[in-house]
CSV table of C-alpha atoms in Angstrom, one decimal:
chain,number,residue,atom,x,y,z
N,123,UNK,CA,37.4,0.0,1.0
N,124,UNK,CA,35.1,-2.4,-0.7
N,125,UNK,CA,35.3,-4.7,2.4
N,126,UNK,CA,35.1,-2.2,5.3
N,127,UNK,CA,31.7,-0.9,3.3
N,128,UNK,CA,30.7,-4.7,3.2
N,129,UNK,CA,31.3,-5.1,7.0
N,130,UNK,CA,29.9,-1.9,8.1
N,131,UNK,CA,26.5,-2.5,5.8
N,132,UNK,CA,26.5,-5.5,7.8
N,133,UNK,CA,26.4,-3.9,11.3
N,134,UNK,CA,24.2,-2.0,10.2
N,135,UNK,CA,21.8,-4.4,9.2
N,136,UNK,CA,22.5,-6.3,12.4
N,137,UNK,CA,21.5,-3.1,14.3
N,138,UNK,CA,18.4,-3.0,12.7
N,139,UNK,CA,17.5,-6.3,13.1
N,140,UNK,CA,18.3,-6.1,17.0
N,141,UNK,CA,16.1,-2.9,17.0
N,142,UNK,CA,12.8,-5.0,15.8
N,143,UNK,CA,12.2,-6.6,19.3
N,144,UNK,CA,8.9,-7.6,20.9
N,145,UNK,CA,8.5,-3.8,21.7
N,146,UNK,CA,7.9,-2.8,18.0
N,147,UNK,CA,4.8,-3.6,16.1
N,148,UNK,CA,7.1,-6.2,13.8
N,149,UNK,CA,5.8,-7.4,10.6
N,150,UNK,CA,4.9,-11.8,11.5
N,151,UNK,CA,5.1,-13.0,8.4
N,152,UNK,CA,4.9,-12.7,4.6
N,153,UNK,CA,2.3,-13.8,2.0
N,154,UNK,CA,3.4,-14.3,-1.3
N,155,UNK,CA,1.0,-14.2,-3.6
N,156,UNK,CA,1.1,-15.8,-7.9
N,157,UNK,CA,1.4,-13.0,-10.5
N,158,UNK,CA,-1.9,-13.9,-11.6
N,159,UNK,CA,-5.4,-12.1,-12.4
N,160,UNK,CA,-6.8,-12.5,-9.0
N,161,UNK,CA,-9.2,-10.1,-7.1
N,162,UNK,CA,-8.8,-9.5,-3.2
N,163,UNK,CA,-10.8,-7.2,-0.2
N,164,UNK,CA,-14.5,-7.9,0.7
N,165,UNK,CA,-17.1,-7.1,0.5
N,166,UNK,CA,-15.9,-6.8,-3.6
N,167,UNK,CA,-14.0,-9.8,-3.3
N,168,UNK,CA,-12.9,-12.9,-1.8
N,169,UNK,CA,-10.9,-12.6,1.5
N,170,UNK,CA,-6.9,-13.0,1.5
N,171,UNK,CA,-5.8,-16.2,2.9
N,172,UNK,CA,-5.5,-14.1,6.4
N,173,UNK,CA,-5.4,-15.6,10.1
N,174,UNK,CA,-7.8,-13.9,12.5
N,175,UNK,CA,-5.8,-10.8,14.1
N,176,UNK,CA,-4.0,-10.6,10.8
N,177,UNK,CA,-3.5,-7.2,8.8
N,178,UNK,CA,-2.3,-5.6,5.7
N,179,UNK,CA,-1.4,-2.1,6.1
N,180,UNK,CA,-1.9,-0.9,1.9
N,181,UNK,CA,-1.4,3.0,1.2
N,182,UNK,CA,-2.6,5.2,-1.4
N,183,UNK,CA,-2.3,7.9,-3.8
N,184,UNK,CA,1.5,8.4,-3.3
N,185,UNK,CA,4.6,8.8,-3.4
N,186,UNK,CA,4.2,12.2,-1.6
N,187,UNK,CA,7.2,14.2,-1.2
N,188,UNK,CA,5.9,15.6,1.8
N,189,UNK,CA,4.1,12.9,3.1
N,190,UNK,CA,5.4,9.4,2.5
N,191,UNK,CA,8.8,10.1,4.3
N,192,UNK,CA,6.6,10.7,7.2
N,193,UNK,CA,4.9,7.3,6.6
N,194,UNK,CA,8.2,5.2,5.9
N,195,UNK,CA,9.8,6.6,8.7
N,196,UNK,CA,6.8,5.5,11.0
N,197,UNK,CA,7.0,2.0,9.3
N,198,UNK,CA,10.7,1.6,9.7
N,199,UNK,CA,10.3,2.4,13.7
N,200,UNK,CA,7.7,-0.4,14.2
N,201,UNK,CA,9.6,-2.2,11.8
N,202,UNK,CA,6.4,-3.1,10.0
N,203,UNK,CA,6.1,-3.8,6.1
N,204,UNK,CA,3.4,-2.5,3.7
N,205,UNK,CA,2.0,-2.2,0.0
N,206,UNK,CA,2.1,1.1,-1.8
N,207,UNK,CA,-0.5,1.6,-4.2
N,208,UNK,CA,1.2,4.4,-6.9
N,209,UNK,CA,-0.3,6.9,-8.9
N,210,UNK,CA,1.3,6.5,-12.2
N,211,UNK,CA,1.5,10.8,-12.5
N,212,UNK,CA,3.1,10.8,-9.0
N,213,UNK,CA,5.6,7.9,-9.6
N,214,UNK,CA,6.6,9.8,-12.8
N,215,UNK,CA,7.6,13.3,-11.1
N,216,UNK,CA,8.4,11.2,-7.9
N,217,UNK,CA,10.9,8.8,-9.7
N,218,UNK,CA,13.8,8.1,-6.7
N,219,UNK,CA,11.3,8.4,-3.9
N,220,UNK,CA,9.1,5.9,-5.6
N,221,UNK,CA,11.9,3.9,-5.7
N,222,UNK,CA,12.8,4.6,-2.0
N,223,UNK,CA,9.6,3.0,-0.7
N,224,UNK,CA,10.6,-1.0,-2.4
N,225,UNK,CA,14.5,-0.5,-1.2
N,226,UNK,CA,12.9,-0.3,2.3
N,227,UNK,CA,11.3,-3.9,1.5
N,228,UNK,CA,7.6,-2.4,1.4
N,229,UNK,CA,5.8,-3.4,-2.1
N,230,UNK,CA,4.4,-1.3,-4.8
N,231,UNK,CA,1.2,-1.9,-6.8
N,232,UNK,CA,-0.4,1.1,-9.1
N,233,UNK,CA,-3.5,3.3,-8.4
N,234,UNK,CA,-4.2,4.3,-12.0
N,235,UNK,CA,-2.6,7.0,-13.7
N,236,UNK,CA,-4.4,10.0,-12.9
N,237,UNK,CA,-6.7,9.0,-10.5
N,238,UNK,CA,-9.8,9.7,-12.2
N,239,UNK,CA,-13.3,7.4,-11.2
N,240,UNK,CA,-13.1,4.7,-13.8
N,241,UNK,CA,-16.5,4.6,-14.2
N,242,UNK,CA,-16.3,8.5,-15.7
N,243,UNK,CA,-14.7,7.3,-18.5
N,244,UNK,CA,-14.9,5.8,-21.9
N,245,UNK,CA,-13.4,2.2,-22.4
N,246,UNK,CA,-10.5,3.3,-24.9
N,247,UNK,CA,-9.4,6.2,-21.6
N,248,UNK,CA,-9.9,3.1,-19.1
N,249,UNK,CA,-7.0,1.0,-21.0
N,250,UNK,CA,-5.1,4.1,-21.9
N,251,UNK,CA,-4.9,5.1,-18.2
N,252,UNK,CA,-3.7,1.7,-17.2
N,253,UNK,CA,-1.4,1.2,-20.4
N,254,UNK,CA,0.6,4.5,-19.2
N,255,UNK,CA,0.3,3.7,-15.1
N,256,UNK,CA,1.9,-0.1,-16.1
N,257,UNK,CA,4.5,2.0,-18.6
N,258,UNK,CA,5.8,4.4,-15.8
N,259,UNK,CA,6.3,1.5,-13.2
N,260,UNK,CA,8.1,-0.8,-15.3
N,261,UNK,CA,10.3,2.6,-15.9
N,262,UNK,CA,10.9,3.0,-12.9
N,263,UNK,CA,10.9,-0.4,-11.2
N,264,UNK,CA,12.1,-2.6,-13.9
N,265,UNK,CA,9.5,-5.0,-13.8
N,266,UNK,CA,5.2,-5.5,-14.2
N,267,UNK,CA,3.2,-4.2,-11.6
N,268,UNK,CA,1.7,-6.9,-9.8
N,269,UNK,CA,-0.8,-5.4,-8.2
N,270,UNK,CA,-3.8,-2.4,-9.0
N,271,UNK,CA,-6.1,-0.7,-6.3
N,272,UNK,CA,-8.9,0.8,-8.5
N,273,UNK,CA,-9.4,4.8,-7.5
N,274,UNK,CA,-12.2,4.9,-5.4
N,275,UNK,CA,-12.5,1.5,-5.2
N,276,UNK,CA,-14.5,2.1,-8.6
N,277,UNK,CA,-14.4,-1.2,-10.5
N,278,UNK,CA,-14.9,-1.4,-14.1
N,279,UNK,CA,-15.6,-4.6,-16.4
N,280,UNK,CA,-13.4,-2.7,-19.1
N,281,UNK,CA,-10.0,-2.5,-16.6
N,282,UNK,CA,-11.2,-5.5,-14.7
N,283,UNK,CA,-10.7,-7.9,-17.6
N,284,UNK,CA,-7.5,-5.7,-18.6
N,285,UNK,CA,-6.0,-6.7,-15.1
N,286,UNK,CA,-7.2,-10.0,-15.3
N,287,UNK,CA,-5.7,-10.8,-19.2
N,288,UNK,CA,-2.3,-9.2,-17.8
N,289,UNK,CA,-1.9,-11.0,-14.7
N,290,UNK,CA,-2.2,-8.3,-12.5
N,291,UNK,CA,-4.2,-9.0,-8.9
N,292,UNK,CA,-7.1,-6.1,-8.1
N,293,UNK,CA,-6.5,-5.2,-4.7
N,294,UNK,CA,-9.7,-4.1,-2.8
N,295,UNK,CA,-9.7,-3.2,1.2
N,296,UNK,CA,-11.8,-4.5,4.2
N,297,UNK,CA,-11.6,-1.8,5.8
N,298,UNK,CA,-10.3,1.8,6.1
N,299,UNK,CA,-10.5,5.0,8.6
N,300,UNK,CA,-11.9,7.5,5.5
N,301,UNK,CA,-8.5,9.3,6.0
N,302,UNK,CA,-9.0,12.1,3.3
N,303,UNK,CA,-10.6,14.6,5.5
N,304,UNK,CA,-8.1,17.9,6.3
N,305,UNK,CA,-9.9,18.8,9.8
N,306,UNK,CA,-8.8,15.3,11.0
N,307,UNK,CA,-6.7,14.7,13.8
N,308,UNK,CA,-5.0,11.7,14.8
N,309,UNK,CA,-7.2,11.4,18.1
N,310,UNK,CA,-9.9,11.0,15.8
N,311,UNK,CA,-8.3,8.6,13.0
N,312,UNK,CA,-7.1,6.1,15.7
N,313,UNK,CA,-10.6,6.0,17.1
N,314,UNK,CA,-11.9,5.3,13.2
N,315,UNK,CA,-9.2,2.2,13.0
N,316,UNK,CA,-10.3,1.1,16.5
N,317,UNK,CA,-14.3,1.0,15.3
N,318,UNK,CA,-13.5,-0.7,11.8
N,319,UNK,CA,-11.0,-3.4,13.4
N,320,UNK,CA,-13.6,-4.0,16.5
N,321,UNK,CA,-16.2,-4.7,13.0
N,322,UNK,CA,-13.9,-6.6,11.0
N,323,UNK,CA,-11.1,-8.1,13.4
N,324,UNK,CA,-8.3,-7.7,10.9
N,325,UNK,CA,-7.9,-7.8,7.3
N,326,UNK,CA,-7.0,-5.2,4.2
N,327,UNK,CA,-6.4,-1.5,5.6
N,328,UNK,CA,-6.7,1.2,3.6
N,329,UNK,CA,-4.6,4.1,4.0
N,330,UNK,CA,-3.2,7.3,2.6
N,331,UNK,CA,0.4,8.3,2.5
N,332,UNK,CA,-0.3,11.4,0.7
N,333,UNK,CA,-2.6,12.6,3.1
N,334,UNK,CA,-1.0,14.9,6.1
N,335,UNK,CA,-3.2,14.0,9.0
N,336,UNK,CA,-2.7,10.5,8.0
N,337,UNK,CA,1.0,10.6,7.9
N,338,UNK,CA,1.5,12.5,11.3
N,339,UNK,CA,-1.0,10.1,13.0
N,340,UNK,CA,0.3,6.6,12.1
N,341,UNK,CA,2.8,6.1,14.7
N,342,UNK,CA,-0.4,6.3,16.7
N,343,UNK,CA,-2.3,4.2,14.5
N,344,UNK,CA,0.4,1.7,14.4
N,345,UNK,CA,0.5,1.5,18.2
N,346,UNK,CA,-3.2,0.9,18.2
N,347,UNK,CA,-2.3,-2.3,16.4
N,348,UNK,CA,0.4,-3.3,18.7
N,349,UNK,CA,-2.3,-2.7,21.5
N,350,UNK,CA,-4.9,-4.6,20.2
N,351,UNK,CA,-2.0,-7.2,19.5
N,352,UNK,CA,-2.8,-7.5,15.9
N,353,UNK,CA,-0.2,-9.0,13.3
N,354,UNK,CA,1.4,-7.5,10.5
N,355,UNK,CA,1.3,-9.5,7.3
N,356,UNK,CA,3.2,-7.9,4.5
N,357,UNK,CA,2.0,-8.6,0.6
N,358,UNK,CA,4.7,-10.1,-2.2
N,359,UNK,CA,4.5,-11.4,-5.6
N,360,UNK,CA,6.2,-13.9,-7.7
């Protein structure tokens, strides 16, 4: 039995792999990045080592029971690869679908714990958010987080030299299509990516998988890419 399951999760892989031809959206390549305290996204930071007509599809504020299936379903039909950035709250009541997003082979980086602007608080809640956001992902993943997206995009020089001392990069954006809006449609959030890539041609996206409109419209969003024959570049760590 143990061999027919080996053969058949082989087929199955092969079928997958034949289903990512030149029609899909693909992911080109992936950049594998140190475990190290280093800060990405302009205009807060330096650029990632990105080609032009690159991208890195990020998402935030999940995992979403009703909204990240949507979002990993989308991905897995334009077989395209992306990084997750966790809310340490959602991960914890979230656990297995959490855990669903990294079996796909997308990456996961934390949000903060509760999502509350840094800058609101007092140093001692700072590291007491992060210390519990880094607790529940190496409960549930096994290992560090590699990666933080600051709520907001809210930097603090408390939780910035927390990050930095731990080895964990800050992940900023280059651009994003303000998805947190209910009355959006997806007409109107493929016309935001189409304005902020003709800006920045390529880079950091910022996106929310536990946002509805966003989640129904990214096949659409992920075929503007295609269109405008961007590349997928999917984020790693050491």
């Amino acid at each position: 039995m143990k061999v027919i399951a080996l053969i058949l999760a082989a087929l199955a892989g092969t079928a997958s792999a034949a289903d990512c031809g030149p029609d899909k959206l693909n992911t080109s390549r992936t950049l594998i990045l140190k475990r190290e305290g280093a800060a990405y996204g302009v205009p807060q930071h330096g650029p990632l080592p990105l080609q032009k007509g690159e991208v890195v599809l990020t998402f935030d504020d999940g995992p979403s029971p009703q909204n990240t299936p949507l979002v990993l379903k989308a991905l897995s039909e334009q077989c395209a690869k992306a990084t997750f950035f966790m809310v340490g709250q959602n991960i914890g009541q979230q656990p297995d679908l959490a855990r669903r997003v990294v079996s796909e082979g997308h990456s996961a980086g934390i949000h903060s714990d509760t999502h509350a602007n840094l800058t609101s608080l007092s140093a001692w809640q700072q590291l007491e958010d992060l210390k519990r956001s880094r607790a529940i992902y190496k409960t549930t993943f096994g290992v560090e987080t590699p990666a933080y997206r600051f709520p907001f995009l809210a930097e603090t020089p408390v939780t910035l030299e927390a990050l930095k001392q731990a080895n964990i990069t800050v992940a900023s954006v280059d651009l994003g299509i303000n998805d947190w809006i209910p009355e959006d449609t997806t007409a109107i959030l493929a016309q935001r990516l189409k304005d902020s890539l003709d800006k920045t041609g390529g880079g950091i996206i910022l996106m929310h998988d536990a946002n509805g409109p966003t989640a129904q419209a990214l096949p659409t969003l992920l075929q503007v890419l295609k269109d405008k024959g961007y590349k997928v570049v999917h984020l790693e760590w050491q």
